[in-house]
PDB file of C-alpha atoms and ligand atoms in Angstrom:
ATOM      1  CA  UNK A   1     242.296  51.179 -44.166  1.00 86.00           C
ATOM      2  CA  UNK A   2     242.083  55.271 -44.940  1.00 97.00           C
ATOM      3  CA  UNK A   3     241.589  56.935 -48.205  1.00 98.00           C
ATOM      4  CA  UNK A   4     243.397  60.348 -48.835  1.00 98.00           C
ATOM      5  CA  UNK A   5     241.310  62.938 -50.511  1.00 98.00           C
ATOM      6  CA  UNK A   6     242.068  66.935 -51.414  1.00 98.00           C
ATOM      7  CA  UNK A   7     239.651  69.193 -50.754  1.00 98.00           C
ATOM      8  CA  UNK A   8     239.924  72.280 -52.734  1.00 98.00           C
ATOM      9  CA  UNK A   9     239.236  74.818 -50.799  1.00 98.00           C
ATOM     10  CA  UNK A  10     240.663  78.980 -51.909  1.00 98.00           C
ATOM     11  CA  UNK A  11     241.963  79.369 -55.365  1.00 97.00           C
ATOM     12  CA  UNK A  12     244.339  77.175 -55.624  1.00 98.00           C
ATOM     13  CA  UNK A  13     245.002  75.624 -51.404  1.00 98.00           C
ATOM     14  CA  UNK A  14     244.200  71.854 -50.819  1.00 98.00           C
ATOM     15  CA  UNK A  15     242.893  70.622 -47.403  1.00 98.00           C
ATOM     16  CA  UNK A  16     244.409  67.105 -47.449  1.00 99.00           C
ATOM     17  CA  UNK A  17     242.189  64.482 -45.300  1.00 99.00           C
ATOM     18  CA  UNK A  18     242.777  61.014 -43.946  1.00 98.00           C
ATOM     19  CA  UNK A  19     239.359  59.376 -43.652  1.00 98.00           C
ATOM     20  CA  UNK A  20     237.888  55.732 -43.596  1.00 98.00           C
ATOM     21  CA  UNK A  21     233.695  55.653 -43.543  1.00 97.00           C
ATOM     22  CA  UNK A  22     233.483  57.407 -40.031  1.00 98.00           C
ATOM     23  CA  UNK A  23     236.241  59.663 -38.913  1.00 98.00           C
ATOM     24  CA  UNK A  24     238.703  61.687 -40.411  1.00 98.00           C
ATOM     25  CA  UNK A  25     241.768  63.885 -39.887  1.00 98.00           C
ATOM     26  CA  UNK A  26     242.220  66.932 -41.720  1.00 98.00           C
ATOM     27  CA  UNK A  27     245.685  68.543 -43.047  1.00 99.00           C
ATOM     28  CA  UNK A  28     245.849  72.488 -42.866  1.00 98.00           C
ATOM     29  CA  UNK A  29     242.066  73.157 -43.258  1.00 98.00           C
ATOM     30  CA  UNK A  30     242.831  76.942 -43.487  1.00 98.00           C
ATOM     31  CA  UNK A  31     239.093  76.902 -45.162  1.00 98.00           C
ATOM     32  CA  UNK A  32     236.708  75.696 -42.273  1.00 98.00           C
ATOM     33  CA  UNK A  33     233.515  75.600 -44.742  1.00 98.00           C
ATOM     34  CA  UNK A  34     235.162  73.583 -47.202  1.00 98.00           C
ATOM     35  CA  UNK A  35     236.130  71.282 -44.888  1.00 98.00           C
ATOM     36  CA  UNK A  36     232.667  70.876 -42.944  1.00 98.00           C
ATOM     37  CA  UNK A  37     231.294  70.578 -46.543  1.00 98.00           C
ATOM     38  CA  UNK A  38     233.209  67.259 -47.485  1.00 98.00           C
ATOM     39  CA  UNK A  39     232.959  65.864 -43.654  1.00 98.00           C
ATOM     40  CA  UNK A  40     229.042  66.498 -43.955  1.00 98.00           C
ATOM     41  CA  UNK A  41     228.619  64.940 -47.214  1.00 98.00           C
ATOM     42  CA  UNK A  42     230.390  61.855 -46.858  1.00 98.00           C
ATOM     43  CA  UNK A  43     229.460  61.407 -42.247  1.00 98.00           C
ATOM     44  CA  UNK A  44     232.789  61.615 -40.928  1.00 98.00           C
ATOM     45  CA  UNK A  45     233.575  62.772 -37.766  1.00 98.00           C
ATOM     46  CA  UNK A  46     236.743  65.430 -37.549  1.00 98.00           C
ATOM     47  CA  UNK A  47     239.499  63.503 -35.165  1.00 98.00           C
ATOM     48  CA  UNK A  48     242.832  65.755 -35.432  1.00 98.00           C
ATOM     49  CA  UNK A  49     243.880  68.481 -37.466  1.00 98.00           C
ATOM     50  CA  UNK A  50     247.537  68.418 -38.411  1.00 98.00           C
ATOM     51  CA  UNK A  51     248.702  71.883 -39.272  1.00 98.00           C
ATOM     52  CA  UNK A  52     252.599  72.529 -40.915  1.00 99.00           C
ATOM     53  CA  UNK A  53     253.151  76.112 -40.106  1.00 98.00           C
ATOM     54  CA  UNK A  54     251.593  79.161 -39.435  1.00 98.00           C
ATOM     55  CA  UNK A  55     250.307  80.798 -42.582  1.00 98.00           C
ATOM     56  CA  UNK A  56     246.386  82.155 -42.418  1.00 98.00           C
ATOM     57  CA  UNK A  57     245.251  79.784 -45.242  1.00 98.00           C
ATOM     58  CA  UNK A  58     246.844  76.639 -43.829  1.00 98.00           C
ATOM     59  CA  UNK A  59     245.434  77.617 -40.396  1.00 98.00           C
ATOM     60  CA  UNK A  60     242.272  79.665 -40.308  1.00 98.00           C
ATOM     61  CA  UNK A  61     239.533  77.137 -40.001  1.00 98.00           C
ATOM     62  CA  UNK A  62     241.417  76.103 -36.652  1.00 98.00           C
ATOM     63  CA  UNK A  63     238.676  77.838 -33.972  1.00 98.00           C
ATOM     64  CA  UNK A  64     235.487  77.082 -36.214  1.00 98.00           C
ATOM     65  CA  UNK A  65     236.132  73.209 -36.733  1.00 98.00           C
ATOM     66  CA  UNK A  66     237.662  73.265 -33.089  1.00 97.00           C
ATOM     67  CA  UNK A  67     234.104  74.690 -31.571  1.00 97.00           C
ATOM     68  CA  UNK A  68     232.065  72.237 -34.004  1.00 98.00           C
ATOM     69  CA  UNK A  69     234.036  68.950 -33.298  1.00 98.00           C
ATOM     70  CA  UNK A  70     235.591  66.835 -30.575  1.00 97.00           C
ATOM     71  CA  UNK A  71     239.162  67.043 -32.291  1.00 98.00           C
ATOM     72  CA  UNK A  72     242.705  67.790 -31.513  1.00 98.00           C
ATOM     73  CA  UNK A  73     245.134  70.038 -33.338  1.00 98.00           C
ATOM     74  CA  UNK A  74     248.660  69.038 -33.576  1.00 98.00           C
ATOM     75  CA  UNK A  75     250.837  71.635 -35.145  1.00 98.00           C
ATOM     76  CA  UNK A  76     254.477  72.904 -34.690  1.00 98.00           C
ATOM     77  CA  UNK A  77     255.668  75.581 -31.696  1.00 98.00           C
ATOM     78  CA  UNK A  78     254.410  78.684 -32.605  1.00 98.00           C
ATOM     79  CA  UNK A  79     251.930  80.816 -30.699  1.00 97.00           C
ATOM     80  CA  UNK A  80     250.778  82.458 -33.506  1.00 97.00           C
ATOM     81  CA  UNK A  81     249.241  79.205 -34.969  1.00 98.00           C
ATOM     82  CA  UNK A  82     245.800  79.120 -33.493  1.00 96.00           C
ATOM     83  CA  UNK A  83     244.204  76.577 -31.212  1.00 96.00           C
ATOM     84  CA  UNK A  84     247.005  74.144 -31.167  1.00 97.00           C
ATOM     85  CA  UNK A  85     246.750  71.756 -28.097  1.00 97.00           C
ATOM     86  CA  UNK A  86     249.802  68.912 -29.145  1.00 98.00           C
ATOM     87  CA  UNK A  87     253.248  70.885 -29.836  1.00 98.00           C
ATOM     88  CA  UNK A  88     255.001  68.526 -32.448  1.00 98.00           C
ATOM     89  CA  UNK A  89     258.624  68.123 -33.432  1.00 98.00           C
ATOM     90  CA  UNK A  90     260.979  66.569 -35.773  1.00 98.00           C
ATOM     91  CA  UNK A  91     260.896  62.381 -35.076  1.00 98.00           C
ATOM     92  CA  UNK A  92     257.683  63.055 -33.253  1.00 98.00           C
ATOM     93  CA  UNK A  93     255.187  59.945 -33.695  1.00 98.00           C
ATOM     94  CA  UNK A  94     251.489  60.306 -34.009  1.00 98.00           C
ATOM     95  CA  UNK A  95     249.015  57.431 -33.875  1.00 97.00           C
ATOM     96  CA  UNK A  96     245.769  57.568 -35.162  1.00 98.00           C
ATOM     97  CA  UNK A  97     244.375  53.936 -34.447  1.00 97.00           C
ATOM     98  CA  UNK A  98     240.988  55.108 -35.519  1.00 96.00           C
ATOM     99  CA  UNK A  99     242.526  55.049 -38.957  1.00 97.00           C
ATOM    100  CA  UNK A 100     245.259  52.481 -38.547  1.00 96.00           C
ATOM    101  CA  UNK A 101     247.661  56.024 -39.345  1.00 97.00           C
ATOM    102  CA  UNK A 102     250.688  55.996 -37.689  1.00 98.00           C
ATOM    103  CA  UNK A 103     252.969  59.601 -39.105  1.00 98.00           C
ATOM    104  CA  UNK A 104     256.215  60.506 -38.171  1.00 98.00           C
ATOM    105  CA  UNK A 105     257.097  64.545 -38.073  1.00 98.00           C
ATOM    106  CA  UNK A 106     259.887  66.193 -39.944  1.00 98.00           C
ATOM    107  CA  UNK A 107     261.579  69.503 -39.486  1.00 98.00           C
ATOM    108  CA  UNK A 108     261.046  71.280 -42.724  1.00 98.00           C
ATOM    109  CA  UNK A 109     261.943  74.868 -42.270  1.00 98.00           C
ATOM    110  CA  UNK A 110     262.476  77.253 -45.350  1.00 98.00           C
ATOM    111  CA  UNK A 111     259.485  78.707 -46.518  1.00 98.00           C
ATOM    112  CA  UNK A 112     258.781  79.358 -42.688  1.00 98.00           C
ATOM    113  CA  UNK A 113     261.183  78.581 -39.929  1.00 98.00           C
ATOM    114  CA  UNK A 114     258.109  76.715 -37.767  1.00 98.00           C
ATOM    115  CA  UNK A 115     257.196  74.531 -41.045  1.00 98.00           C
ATOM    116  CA  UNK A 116     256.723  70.867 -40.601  1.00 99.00           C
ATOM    117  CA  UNK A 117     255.793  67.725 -42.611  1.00 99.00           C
ATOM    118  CA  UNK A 118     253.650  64.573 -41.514  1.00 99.00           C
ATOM    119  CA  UNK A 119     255.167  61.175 -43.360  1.00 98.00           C
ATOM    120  CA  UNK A 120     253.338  57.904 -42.648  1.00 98.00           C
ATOM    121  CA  UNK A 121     252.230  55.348 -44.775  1.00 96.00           C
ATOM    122  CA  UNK A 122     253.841  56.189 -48.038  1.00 98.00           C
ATOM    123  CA  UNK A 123     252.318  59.519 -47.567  1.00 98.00           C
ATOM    124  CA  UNK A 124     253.862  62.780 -47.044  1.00 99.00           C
ATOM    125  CA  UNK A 125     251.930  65.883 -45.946  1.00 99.00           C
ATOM    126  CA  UNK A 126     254.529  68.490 -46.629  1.00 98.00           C
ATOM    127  CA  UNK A 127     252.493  71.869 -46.877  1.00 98.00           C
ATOM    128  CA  UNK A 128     254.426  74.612 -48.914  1.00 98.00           C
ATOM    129  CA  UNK A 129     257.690  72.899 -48.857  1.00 98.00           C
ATOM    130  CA  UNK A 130     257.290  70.926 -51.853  1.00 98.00           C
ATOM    131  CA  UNK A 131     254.616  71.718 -54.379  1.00 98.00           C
ATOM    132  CA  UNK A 132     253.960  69.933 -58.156  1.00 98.00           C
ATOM    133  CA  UNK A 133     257.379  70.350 -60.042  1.00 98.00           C
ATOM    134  CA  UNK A 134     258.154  72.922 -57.459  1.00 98.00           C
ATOM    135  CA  UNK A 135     258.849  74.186 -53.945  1.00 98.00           C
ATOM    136  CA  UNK A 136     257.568  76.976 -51.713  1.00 98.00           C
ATOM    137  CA  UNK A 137     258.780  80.495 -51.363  1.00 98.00           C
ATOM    138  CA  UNK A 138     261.699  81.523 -48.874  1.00 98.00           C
ATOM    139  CA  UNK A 139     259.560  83.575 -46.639  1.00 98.00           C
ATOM    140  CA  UNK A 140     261.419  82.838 -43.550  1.00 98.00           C
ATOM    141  CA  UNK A 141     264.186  80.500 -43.780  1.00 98.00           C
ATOM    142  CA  UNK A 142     267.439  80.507 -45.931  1.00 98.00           C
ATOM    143  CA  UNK A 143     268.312  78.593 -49.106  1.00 98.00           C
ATOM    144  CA  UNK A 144     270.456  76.240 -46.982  1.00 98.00           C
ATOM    145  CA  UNK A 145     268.004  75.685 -44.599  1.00 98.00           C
ATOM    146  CA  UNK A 146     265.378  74.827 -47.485  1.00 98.00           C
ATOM    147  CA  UNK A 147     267.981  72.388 -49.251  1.00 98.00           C
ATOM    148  CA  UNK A 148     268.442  70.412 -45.857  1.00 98.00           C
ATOM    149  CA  UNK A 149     264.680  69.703 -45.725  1.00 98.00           C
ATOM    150  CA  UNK A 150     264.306  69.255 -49.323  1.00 98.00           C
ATOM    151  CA  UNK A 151     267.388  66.795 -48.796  1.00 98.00           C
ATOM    152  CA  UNK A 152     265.341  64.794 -45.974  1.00 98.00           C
ATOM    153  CA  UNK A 153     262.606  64.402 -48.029  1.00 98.00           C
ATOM    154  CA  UNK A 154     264.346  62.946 -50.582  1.00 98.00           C
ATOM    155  CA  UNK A 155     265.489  60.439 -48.426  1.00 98.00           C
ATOM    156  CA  UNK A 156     262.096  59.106 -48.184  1.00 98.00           C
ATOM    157  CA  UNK A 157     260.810  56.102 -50.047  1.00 98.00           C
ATOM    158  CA  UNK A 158     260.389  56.941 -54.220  1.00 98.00           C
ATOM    159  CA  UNK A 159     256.815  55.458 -54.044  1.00 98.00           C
ATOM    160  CA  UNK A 160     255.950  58.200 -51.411  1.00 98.00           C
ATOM    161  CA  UNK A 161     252.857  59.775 -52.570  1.00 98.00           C
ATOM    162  CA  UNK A 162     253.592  64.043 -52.180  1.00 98.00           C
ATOM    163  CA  UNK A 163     250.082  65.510 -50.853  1.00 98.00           C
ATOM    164  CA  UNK A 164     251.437  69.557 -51.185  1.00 98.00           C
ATOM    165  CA  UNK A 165     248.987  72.540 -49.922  1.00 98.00           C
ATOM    166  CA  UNK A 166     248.647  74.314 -53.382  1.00 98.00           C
ATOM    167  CA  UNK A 167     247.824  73.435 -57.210  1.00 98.00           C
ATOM    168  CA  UNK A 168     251.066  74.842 -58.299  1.00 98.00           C
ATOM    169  CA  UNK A 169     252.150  72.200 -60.864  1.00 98.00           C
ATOM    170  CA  UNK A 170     251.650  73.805 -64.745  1.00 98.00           C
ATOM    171  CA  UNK A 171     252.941  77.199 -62.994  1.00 98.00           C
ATOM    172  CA  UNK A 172     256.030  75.224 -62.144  1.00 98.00           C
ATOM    173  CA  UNK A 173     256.396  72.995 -65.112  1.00 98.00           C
ATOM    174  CA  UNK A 174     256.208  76.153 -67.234  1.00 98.00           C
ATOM    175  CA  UNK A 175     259.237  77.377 -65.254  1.00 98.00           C
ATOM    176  CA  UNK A 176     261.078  74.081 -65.493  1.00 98.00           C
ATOM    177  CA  UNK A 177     261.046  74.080 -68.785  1.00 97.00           C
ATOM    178  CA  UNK A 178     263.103  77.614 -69.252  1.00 94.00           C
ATOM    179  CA  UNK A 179     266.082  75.186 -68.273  1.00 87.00           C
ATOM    180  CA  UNK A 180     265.266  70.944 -68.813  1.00 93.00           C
ATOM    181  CA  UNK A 181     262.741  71.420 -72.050  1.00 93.00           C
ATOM    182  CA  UNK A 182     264.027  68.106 -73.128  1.00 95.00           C
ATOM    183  CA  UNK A 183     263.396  66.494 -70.396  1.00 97.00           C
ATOM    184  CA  UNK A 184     261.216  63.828 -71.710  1.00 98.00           C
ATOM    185  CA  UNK A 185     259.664  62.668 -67.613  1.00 98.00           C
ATOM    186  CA  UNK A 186     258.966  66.387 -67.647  1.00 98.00           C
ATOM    187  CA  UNK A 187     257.212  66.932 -70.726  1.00 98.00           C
ATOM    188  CA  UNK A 188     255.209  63.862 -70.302  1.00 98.00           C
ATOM    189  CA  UNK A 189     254.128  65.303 -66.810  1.00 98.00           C
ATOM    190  CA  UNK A 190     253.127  68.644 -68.645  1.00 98.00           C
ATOM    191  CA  UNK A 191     250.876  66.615 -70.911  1.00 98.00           C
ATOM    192  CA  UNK A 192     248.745  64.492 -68.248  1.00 98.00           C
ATOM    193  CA  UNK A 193     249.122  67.375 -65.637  1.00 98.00           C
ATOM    194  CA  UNK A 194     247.366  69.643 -68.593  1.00 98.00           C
ATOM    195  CA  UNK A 195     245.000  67.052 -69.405  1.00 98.00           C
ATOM    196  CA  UNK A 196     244.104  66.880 -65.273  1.00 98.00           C
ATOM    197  CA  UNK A 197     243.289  70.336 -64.841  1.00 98.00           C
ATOM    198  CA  UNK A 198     241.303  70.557 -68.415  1.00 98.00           C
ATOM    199  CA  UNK A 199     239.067  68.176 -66.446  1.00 98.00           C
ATOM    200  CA  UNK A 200     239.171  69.947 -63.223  1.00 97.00           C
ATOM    201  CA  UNK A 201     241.173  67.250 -61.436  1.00 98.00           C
ATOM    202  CA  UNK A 202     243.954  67.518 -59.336  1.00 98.00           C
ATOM    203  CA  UNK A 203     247.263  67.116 -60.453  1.00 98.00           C
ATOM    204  CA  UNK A 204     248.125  66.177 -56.863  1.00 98.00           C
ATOM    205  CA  UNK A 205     249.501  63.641 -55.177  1.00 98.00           C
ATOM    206  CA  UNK A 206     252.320  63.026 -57.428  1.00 98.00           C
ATOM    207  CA  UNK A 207     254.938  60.396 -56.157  1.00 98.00           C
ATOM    208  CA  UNK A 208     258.472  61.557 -54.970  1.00 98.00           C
ATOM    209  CA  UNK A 209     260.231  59.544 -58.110  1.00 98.00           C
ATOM    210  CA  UNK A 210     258.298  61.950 -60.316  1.00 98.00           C
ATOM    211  CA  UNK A 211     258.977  65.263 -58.745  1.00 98.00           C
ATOM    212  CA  UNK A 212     263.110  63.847 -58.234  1.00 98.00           C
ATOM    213  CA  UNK A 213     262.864  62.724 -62.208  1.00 98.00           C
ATOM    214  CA  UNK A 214     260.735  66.462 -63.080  1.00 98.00           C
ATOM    215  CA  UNK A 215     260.967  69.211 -60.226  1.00 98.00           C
ATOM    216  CA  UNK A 216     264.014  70.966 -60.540  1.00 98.00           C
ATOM    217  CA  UNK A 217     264.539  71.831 -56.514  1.00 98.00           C
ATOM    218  CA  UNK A 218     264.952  68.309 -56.126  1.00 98.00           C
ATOM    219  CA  UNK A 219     267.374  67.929 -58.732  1.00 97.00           C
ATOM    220  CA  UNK A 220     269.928  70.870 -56.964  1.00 96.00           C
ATOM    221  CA  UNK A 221     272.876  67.715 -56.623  1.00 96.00           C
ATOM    222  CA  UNK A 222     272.811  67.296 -60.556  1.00 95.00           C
ATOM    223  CA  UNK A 223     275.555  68.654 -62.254  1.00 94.00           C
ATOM    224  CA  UNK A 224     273.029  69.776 -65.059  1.00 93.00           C
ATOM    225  CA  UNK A 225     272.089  72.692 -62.725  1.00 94.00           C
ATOM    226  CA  UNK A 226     275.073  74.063 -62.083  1.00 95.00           C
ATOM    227  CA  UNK A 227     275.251  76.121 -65.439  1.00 95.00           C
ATOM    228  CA  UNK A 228     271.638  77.784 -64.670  1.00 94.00           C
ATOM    229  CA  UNK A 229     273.369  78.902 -61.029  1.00 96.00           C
ATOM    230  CA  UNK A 230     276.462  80.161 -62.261  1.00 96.00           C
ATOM    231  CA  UNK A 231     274.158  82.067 -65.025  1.00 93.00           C
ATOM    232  CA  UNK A 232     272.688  83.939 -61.811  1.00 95.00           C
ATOM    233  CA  UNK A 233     275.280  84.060 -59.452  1.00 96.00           C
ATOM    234  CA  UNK A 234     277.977  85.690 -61.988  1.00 97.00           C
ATOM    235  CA  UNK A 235     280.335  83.024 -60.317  1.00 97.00           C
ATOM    236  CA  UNK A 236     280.889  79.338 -59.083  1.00 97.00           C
ATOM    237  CA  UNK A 237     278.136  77.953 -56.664  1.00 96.00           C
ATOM    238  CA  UNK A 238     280.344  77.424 -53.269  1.00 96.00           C
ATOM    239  CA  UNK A 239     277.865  74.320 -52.264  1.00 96.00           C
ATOM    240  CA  UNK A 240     274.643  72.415 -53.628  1.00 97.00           C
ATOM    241  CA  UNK A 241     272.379  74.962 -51.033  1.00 97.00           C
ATOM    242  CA  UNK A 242     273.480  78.022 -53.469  1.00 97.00           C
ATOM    243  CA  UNK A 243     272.774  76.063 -56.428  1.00 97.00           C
ATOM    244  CA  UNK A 244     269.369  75.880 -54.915  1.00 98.00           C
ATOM    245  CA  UNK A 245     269.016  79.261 -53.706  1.00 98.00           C
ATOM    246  CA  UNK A 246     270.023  80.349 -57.699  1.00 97.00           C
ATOM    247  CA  UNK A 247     267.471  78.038 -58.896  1.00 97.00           C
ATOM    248  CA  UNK A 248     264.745  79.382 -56.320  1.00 97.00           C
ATOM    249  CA  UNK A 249     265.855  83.102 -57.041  1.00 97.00           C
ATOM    250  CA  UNK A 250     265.435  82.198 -60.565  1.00 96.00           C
ATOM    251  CA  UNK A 251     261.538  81.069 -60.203  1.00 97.00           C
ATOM    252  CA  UNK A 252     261.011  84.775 -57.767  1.00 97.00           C
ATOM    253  CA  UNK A 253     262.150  86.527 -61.223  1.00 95.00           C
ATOM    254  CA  UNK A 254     260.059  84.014 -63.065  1.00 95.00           C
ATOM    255  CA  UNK A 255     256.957  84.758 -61.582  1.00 94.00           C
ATOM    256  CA  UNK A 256     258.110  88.650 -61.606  1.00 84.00           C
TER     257      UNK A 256
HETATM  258 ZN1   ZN I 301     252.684  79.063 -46.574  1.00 64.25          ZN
END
């Protein structure tokens, strides 16, 4: 069996990694030295590096653990992702059996229109699509685009454990609050998220039933959110994707 660890590496990025007591595969190591610092201190080996889309501090470690290890990177088409030898797509399957990890590859465009996810194992890798109580920014894709992947992932199992690329969470719960402060799952989080980072601990992975009973872009079907979209938009939402896009609008003028 594997353990799952987050490296910290940046501010605020996490390097997710897959590792028993020899090898180890490393999600979006955009940090190279904080990587190579874990691998060394616990022996492992680097076998793969699974990148989700192109952004410098998901990908920038890419040549310098590529010269220093025997390893493959697996990442989605896009030539401006560096090093990438195994193009993966949506209902790709990747076997690891140095591991015993099998992961499956979702589509997840929105915050970038190459983004992916790796779900295996009650495990999803899902980059900047979702984050703690939140979801990424809409650099490339369109709200309707962002709802369909958010929509796939919430097809996934509740006990799926959400490994996201950033510590995001209080940022987001402080947001999610403007509009569900009695939500009593979400106040809860707040306390033992707080309590987390007071110790320096990550609030990360949460599990998918607590960001679909907290995070308020995976709540976009609930007729609760309507109001907060309509207070945006000036009119009625046409679909659920608008009520999203209000919502995610709403967090850009949040964080001002
Ligand atoms: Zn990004």
């Amino acid at each position: 069996m594997f353990k799952v660890t987050p490296v910290p590496a940046f501010e605020d990025n996490y390097i997710w990694v897959v590792h028993n007591d020899r090898m180890a595969i490393a999600v979006d190591p955009g940090d190279a030295d904080a990587l190579i610092g874990f691998l060394d201190s616990h022996q492992l080996d680097l076998l793969a590096v699974l990148i989700t889309h192109h952004h410098r501090d998901h990908t920038g470690g890419n040549t310098q653990l590529r010269q220093r290890y025997d390893c493959t990177l697996y990442g989605p088409d896009n030539p401006r992702i560096p090093g990438i030898e195994r193009i993966v797509r949506e209902g790709d399957a990747l076997h690891f059996p140095e591991l015993g990890l099998d992961l499956e590859v979702i589509a997840t465009p929105g915050h970038t229109l190459d983004h992916i996810s790796y779900a295996g194992h009650g495990y999803l890798f899902c980059g900047d699509t979702v984050f703690g109580c939140g979801c990424g920014k809409l650099f490339e894709g369109t709200p309707a685009m962002m709802a369909a992947s958010l929509d796939k992932i919430l097809s996934l199992p509740d006990a799926t454990r959400v490994c996201c690329a950033h510590e995001y969470t209080l940022d987001n719960i402080a947001f999610a609050k403007t509009f569900d402060g009695d939500n009593p799952e979400l106040l809860a989080r707040e306390s033992s998220d707080r309590s987390l980072r007071q110790q320096h601990r990550p609030t990360l992975p949460s599990t998918l039933a607590l960001e679909k009973a907290t995070n308020p872009f995976l709540r976009f079907h609930l007729a609760s959110m309507r109001p907060h979209a309509v207070r945006y938009l000036r009119r009625e939402p046409v679909d659920d994707a608008e009520i999203f896009g209000a919502i995610r609008a709403l967090k850009d003028r949040f964080d001002g």
